[in-house]
CSV table of C-alpha atoms and ligand atoms in Angstrom, one decimal:
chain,number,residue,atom,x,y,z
A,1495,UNK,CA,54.0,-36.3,57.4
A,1496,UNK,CA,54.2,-32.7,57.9
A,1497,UNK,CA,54.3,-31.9,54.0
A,1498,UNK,CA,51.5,-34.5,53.7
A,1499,UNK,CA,49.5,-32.1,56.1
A,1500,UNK,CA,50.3,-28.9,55.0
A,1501,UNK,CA,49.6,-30.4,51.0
A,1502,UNK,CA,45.7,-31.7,52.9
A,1503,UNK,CA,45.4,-27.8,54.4
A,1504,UNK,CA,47.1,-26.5,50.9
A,1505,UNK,CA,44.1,-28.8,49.3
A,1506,UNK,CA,41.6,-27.7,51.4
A,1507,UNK,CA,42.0,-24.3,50.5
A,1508,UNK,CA,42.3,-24.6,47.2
A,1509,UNK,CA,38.6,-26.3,47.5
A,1510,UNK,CA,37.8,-23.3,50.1
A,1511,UNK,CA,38.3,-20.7,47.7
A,1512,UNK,CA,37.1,-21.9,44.7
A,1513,UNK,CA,33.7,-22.4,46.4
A,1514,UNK,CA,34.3,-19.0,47.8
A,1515,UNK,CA,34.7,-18.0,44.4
A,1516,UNK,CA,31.9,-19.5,42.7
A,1517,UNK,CA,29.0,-18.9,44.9
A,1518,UNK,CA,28.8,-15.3,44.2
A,1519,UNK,CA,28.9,-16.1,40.3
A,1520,UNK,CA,25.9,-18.3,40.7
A,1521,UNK,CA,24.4,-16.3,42.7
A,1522,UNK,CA,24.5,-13.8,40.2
A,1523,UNK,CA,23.7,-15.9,37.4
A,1524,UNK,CA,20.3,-16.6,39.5
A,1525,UNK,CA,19.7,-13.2,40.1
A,1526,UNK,CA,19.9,-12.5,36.3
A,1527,UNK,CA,17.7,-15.5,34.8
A,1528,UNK,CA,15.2,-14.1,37.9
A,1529,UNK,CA,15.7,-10.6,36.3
A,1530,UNK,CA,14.9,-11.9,33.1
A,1531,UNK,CA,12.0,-14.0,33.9
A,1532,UNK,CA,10.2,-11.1,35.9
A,1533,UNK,CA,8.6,-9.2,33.2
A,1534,UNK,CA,7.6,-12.2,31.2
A,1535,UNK,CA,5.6,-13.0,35.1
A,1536,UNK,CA,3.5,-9.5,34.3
A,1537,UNK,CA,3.3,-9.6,30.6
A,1538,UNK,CA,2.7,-6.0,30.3
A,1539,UNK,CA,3.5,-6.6,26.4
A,1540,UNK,CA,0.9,-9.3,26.4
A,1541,UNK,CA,-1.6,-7.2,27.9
A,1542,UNK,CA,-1.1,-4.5,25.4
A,1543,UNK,CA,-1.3,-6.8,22.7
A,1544,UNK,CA,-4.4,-8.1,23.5
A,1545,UNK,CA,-5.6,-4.8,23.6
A,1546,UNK,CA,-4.2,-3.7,20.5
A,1547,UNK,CA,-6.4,-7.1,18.7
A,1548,UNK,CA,-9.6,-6.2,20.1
A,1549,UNK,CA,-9.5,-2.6,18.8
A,1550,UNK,CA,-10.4,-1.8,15.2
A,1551,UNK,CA,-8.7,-0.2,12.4
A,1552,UNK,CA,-11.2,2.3,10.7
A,1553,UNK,CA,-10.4,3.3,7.2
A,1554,UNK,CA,-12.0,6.7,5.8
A,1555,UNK,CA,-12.3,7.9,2.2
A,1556,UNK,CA,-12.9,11.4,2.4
A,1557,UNK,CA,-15.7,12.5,0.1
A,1558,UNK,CA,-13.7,15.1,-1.7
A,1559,UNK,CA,-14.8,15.0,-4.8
A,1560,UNK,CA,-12.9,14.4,-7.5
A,1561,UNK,CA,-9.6,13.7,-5.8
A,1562,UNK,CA,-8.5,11.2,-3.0
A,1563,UNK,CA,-8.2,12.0,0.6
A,1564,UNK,CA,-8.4,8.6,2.9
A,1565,UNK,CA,-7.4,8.6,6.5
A,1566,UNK,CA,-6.4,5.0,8.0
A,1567,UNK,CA,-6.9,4.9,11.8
A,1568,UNK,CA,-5.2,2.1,13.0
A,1569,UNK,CA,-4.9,1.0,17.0
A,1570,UNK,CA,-2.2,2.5,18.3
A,1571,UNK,CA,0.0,5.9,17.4
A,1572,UNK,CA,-0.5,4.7,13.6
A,1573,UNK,CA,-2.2,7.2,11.6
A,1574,UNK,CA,-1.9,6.9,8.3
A,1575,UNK,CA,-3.1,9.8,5.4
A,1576,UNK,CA,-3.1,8.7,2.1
A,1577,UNK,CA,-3.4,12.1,-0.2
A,1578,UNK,CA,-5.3,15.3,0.8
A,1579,UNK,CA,-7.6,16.4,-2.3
A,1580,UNK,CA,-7.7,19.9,-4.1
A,1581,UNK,CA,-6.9,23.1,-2.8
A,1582,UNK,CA,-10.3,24.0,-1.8
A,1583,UNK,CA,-10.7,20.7,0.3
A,1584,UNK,CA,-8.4,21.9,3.2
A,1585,UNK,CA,-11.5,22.6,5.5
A,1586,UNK,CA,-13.4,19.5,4.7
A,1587,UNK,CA,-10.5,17.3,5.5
A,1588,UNK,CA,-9.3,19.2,8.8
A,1589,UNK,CA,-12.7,19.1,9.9
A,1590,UNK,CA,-12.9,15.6,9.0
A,1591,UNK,CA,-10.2,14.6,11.0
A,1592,UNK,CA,-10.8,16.9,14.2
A,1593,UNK,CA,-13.8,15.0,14.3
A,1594,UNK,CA,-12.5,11.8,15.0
A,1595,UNK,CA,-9.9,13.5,17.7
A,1596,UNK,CA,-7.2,13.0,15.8
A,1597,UNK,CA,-3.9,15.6,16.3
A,1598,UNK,CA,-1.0,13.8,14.9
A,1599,UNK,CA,-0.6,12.3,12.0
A,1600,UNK,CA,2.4,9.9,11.8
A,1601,UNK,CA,2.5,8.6,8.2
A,1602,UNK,CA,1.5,11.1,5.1
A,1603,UNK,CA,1.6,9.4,1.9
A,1604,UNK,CA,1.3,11.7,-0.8
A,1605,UNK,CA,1.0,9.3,-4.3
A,1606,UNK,CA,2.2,11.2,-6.7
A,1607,UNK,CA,2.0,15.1,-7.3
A,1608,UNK,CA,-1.5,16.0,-9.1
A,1609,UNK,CA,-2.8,18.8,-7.7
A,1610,UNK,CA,-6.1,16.2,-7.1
A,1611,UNK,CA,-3.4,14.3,-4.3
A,1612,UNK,CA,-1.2,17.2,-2.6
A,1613,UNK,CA,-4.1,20.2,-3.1
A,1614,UNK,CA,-4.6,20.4,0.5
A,1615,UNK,CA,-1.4,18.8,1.8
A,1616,UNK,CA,0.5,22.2,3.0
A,1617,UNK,CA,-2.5,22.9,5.1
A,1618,UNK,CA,-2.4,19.5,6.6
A,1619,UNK,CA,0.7,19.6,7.6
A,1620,UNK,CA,0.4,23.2,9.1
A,1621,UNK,CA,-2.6,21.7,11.0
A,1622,UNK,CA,-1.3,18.5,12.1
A,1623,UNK,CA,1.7,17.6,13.9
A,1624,UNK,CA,3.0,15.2,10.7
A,1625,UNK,CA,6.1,12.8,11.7
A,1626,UNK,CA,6.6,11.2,8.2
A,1627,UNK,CA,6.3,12.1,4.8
A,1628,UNK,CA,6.4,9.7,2.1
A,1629,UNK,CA,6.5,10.6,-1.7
A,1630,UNK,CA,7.3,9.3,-4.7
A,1631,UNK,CA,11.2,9.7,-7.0
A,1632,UNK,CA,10.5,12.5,-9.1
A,1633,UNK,CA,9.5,16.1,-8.6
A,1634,UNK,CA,7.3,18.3,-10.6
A,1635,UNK,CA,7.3,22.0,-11.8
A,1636,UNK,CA,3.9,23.4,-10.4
A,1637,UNK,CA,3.4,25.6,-7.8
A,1638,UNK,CA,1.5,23.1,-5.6
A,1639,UNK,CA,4.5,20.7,-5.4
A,1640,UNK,CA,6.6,23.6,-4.7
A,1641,UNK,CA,4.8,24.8,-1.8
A,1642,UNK,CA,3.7,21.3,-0.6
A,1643,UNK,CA,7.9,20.3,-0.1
A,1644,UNK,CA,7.9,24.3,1.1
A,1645,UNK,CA,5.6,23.1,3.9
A,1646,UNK,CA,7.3,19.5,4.2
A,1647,UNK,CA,10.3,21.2,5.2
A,1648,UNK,CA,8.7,23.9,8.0
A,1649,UNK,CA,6.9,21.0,9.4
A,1650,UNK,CA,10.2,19.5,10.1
A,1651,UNK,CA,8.6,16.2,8.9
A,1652,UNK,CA,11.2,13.5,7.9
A,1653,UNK,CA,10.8,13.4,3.8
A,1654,UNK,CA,10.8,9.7,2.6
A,1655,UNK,CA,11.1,8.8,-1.1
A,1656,UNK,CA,9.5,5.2,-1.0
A,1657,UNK,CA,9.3,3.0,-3.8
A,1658,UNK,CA,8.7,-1.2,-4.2
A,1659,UNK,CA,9.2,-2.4,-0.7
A,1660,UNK,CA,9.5,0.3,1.6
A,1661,UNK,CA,8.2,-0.3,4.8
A,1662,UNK,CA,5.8,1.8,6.3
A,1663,UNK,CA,4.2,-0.4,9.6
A,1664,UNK,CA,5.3,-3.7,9.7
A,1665,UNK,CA,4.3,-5.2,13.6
A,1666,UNK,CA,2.6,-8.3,14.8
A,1667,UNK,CA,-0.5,-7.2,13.8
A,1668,UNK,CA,-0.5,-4.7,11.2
A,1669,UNK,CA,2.3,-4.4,8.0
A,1670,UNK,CA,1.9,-1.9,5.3
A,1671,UNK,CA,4.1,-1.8,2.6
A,1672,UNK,CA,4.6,0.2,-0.4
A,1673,UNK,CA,4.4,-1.8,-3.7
A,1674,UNK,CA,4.8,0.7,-6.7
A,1675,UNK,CA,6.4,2.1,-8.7
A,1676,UNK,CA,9.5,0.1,-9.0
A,1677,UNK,CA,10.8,1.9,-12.1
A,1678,UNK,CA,12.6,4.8,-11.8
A,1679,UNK,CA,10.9,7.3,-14.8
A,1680,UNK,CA,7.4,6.7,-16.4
A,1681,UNK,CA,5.8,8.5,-19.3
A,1682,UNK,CA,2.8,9.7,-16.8
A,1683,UNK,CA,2.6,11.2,-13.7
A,1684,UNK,CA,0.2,9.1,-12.7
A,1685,UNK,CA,2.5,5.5,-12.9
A,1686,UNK,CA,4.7,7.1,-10.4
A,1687,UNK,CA,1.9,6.6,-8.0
A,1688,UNK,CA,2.6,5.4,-4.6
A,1689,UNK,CA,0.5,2.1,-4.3
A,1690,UNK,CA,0.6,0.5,-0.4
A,1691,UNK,CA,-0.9,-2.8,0.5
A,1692,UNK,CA,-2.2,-2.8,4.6
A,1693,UNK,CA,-3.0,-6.1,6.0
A,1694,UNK,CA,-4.5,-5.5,9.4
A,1695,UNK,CA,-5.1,-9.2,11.0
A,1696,UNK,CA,-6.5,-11.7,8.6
A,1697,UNK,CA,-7.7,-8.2,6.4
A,1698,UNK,CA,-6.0,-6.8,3.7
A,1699,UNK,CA,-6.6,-3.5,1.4
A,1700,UNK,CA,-4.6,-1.8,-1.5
A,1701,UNK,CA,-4.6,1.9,-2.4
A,1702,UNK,CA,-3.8,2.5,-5.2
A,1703,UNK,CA,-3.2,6.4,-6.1
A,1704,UNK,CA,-3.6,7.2,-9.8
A,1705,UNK,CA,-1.2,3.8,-11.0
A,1706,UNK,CA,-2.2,3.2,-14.4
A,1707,UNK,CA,-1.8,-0.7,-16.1
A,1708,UNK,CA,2.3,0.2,-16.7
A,1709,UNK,CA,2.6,0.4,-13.2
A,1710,UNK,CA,0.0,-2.5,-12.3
A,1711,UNK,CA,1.5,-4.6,-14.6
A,1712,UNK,CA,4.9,-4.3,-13.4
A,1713,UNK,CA,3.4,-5.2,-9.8
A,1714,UNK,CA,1.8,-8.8,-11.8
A,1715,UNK,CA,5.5,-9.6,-12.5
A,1716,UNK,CA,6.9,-8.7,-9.3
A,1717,UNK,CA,5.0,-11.4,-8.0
A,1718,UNK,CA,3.6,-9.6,-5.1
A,1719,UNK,CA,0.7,-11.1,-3.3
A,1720,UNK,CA,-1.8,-8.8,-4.6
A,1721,UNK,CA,-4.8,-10.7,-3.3
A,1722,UNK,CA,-6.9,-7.9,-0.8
A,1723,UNK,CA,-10.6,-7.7,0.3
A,1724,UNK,CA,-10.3,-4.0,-0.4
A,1725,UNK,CA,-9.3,-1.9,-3.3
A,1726,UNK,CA,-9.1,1.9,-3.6
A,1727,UNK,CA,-9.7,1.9,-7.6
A,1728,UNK,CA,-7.0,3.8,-9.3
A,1729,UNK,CA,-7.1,6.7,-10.9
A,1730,UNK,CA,-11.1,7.4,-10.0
A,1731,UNK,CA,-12.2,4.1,-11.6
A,1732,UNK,CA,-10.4,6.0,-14.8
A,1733,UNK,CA,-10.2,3.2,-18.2
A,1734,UNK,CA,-6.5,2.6,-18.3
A,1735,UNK,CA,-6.2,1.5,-14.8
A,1736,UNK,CA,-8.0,-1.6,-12.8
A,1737,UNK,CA,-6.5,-3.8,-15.9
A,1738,UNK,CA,-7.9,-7.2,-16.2
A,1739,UNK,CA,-4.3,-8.8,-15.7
A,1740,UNK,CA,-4.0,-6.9,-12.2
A,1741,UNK,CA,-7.9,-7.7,-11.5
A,1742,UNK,CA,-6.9,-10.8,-11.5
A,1743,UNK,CA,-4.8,-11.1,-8.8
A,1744,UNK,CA,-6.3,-8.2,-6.7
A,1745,UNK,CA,-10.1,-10.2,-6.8
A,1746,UNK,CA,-11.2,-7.7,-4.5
A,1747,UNK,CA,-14.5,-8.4,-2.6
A,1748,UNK,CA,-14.7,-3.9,-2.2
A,1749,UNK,CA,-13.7,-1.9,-4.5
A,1750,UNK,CA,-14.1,1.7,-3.6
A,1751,UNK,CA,-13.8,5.0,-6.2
A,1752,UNK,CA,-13.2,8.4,-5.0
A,1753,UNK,CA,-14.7,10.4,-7.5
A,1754,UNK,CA,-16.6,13.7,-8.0
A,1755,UNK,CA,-19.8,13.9,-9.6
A,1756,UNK,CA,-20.0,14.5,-13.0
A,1757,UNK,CA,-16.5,15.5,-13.5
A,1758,UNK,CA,-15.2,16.3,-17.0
A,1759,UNK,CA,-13.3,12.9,-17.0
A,1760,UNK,CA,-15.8,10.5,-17.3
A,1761,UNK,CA,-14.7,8.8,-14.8
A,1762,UNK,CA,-15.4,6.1,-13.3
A,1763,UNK,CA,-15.6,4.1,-17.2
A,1764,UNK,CA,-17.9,1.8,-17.9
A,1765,UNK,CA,-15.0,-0.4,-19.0
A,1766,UNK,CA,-13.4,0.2,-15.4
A,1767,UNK,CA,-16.9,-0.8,-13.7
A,1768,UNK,CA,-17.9,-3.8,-15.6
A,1769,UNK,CA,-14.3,-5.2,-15.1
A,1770,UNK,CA,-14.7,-4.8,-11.5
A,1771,UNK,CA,-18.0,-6.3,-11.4
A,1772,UNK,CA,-17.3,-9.6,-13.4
A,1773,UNK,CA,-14.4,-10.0,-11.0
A,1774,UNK,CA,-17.5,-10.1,-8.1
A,1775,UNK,CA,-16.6,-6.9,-6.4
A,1776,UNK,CA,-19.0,-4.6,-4.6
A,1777,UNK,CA,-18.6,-1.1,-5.4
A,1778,UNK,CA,-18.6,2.4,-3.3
A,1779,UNK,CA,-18.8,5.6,-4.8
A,1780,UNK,CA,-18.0,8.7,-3.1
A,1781,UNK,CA,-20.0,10.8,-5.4
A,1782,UNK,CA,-23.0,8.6,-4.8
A,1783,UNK,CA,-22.3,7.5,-1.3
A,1784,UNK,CA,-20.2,10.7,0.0
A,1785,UNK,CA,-17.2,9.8,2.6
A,1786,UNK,CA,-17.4,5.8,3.1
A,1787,UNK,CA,-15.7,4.0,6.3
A,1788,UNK,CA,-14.7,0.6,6.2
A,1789,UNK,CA,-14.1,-0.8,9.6
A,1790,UNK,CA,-11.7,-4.2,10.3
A,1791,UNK,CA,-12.2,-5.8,13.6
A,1792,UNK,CA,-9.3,-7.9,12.3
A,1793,UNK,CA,-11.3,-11.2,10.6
A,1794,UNK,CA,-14.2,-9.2,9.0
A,1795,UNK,CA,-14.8,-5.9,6.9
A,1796,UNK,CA,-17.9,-4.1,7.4
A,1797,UNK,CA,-18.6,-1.1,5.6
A,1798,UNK,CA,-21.0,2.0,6.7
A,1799,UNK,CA,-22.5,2.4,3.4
A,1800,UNK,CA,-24.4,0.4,0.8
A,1801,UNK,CA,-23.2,-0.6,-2.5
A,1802,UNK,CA,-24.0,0.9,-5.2
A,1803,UNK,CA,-26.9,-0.3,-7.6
A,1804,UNK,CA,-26.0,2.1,-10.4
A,1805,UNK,CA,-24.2,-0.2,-12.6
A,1806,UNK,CA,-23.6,-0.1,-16.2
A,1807,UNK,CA,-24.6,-2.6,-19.2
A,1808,UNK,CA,-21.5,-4.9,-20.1
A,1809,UNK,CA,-20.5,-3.8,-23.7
A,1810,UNK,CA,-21.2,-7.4,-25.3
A,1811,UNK,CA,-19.0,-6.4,-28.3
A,1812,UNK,CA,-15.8,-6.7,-25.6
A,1813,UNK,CA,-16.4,-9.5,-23.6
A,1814,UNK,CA,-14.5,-9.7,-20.1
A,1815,UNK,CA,-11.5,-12.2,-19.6
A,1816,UNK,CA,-12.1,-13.6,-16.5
A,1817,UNK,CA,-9.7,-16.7,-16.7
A,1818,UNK,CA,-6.6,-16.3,-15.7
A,1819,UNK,CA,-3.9,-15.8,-18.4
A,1820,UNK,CA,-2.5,-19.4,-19.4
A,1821,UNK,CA,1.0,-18.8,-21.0
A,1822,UNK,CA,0.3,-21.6,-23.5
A,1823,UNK,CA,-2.7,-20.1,-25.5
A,1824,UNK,CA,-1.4,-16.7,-25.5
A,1825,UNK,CA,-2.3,-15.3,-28.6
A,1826,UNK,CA,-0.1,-11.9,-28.4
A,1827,UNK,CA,3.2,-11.5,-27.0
A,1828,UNK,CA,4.1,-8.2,-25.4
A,1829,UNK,CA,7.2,-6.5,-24.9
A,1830,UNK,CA,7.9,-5.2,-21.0
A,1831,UNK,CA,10.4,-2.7,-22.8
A,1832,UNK,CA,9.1,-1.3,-25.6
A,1833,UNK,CA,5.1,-1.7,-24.3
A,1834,UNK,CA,4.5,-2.7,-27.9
A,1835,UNK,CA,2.3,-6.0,-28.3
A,1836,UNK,CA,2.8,-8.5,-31.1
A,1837,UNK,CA,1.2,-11.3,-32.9
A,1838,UNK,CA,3.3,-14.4,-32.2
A,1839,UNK,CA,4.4,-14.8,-36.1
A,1840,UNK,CA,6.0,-11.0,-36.1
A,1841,UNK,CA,9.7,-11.2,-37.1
A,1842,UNK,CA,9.7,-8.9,-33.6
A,1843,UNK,CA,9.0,-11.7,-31.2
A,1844,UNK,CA,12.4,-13.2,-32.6
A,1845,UNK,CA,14.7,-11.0,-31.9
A,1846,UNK,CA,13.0,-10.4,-28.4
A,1847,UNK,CA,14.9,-11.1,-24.9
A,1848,UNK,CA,13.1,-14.1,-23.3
A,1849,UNK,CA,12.4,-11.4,-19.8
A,1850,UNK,CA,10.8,-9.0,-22.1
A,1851,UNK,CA,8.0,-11.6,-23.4
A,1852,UNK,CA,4.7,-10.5,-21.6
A,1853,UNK,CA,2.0,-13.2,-23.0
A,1854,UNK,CA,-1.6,-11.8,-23.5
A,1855,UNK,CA,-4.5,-14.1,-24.0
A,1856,UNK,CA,-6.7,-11.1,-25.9
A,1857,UNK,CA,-6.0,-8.4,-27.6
A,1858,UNK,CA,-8.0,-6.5,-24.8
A,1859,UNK,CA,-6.0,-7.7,-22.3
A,1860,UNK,CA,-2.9,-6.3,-24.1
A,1861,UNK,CA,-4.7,-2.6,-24.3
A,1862,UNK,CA,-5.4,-2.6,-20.6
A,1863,UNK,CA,-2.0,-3.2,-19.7
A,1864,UNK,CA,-1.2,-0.2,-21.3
A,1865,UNK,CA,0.4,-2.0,-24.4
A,1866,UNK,CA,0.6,-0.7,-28.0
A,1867,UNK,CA,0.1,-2.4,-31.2
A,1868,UNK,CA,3.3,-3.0,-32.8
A,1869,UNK,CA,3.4,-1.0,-36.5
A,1870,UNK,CA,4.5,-4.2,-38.6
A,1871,UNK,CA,2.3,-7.3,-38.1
A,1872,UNK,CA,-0.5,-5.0,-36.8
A,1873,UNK,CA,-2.0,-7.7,-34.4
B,2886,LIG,ZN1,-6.2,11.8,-9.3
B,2887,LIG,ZN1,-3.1,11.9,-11.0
């Protein structure tokens, strides 16, 4: 009877303890999941979200000429410069951007290193408080480069060599993402280009640099989504870039061309302009139209300028392939290594890899792509 008891009082505190034992671990438990649930009760990131979709980004192309200089002012500590003209722009573009209040400049893309692209970049970043730069892989051997990375480095900006897929912004709202070049050595300067795609809401835009067809044809293959409402035209609406195969895809609604008036270049081309029109675009020009901003309440561009009316004949001799390419009609094949194009009977075409084959429905369509003629069957 007695070890019966003292097993019940044995029991009992057994039951005792453990209780004793568990209440503070619940209690705890409570006191996190209440921790946890707190915030969520105030939504202070809610609150700033919804301010952050409200606000608009405002994207400026800097009438400089004939060069590129475009600012992207995006809600939030997102500033984003895309190029900073010639050397003789540097006041125009500081000005520009003390204007809008602007002090810091957290993304500097400099596409590639023309003196048109980088000619004011060492005074923008000795005016600005610059966190990132990003540039292209390769380097060049002119003084401008030299004292642009000269000025990188005393600006203590983090240097980023980007390429295909780096990310530059990628939140709920806004992503920007490099898309070119995704070789690593091209023929031209300009394919080295630094081409970003920004989607801001349900709006997109692409600039483009100087990227020439090599480079936009390589972006086709990728098989990027290159559909934007926007597109700064490469290389100042210059003949061997906006090819028809990259059109194609891009079908932008705005296509905008920094470009000085009458430069030496030509540019933009006819050919260049009557491709972009016959895809349905509206086109900006700043030596028309000076600096142009195109504002994105996130569902709608609206641009502070009107389209231009100055648009050229279409050359009837060459008409302009609007359908998309079908594989099965193609009447020249291409080769992604050699950028020679063929007609499909060339001895060639045999002894081609099957990933080389790039199928062209004209042989227009092959010359825009930046694509030879091969020497043998002469196509
Ligand atoms: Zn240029
Ligand atoms: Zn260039």
């Amino acid at each position: 009877m007695k070890k019966k008891l003292l097993s019940y009082i044995l029991i009992l505190i057994l039951i005792l303890s453990s209780v004793a034992c568990a209440a503070p671990e619940n209690t705890a438990q409570i006191a996190t999941i209440v921790t946890d649930t707190e915030p969520k009760d105030i939504e202070p990131n809610d609150i700033e979200l919804k301010g952050t979709e409200l606000d608009e980004a405002m994207i400026h192309f800097i009438d400089v000429g004939q060069a590129d200089c475009i600012l992207i002012d995006l809600p939030g500590d997102n500033e984003i410069l895309i190029d900073a003209g010639n050397r003789d722009d540097a006041d125009t573009i500081i000005n520009y951007i003390d204007s809008l209040g602007i002090d810091d400049i957290e993304h500097f893309i400099l596409t590639h290193f023309h003196e048109d692209h980088i000619g004011s970049a060492p005074d923008v970043l000795e005016e600005f408080d610059v966190e990132k730069v990003y540039i292209p892989g390769t380097t060049a051997d002119t003084k401008i480069y030299r004292d642009t990375m000269e000025s990188i480095e005393e600006e203590n900006a983090e240097l980023i060599k980007a390429k295909a897929g780096t990310s530059v912004i990628d939140t709920d709202n806004i992503d920007f993402e490099v898309l070119a070049p995704s070789s690593m050595w091209y023929s031209e300067m300009n394919e080295f280009s630094l081409v970003a795609k920004l989607v801001y809401g349900d709006t997109s835009f692409m600039f483009t640099g100087d990227a020439e067809s090599v480079s936009e044809l390589e972006m086709v293959r990728a098989g990027y989504d290159l559909d934007v409402d926007l597109l700064k035209v490469g290389h100042h609406g210059g003949e061997t870039s906006t090819s028809q195969v990259f059109l194609d895809e891009v079908t932008p609604e705005y296509a905008i061309i920094s470009v000085g008036e009458g430069n030496t270049y030509g540019h933009p081309h006819d050919k260049a302009l009557n491709r972009l029109i016959a895809a349905g675009a509206k086109i900006y020009r700043t030596d028309e139209q000076g600096s142009i901003v195109a504002k994105s309440d996130g569902s709608n561009i609206t641009i502070d300028k009107a389209a231009t009316t100055n648009i050229p004949e279409p050359a009837k001799e060459e008409p302009i392939n609007t359908t998309p390419t079908a594989n099965e009609n193609a009447s020249y094949i291409g080769n992604s290594n050699s950028h020679k194009f063929h007609s499909p009977s060339c001895s060639s075409v045999e002894d081609m890899n099957e990933n080389n084959k790039v199928l062209f429905n004209s042989r227009e369509e092959a010359i825009s792509a930046g694509y030879d003629p091969c020497g043998r069957c002469k196509p």
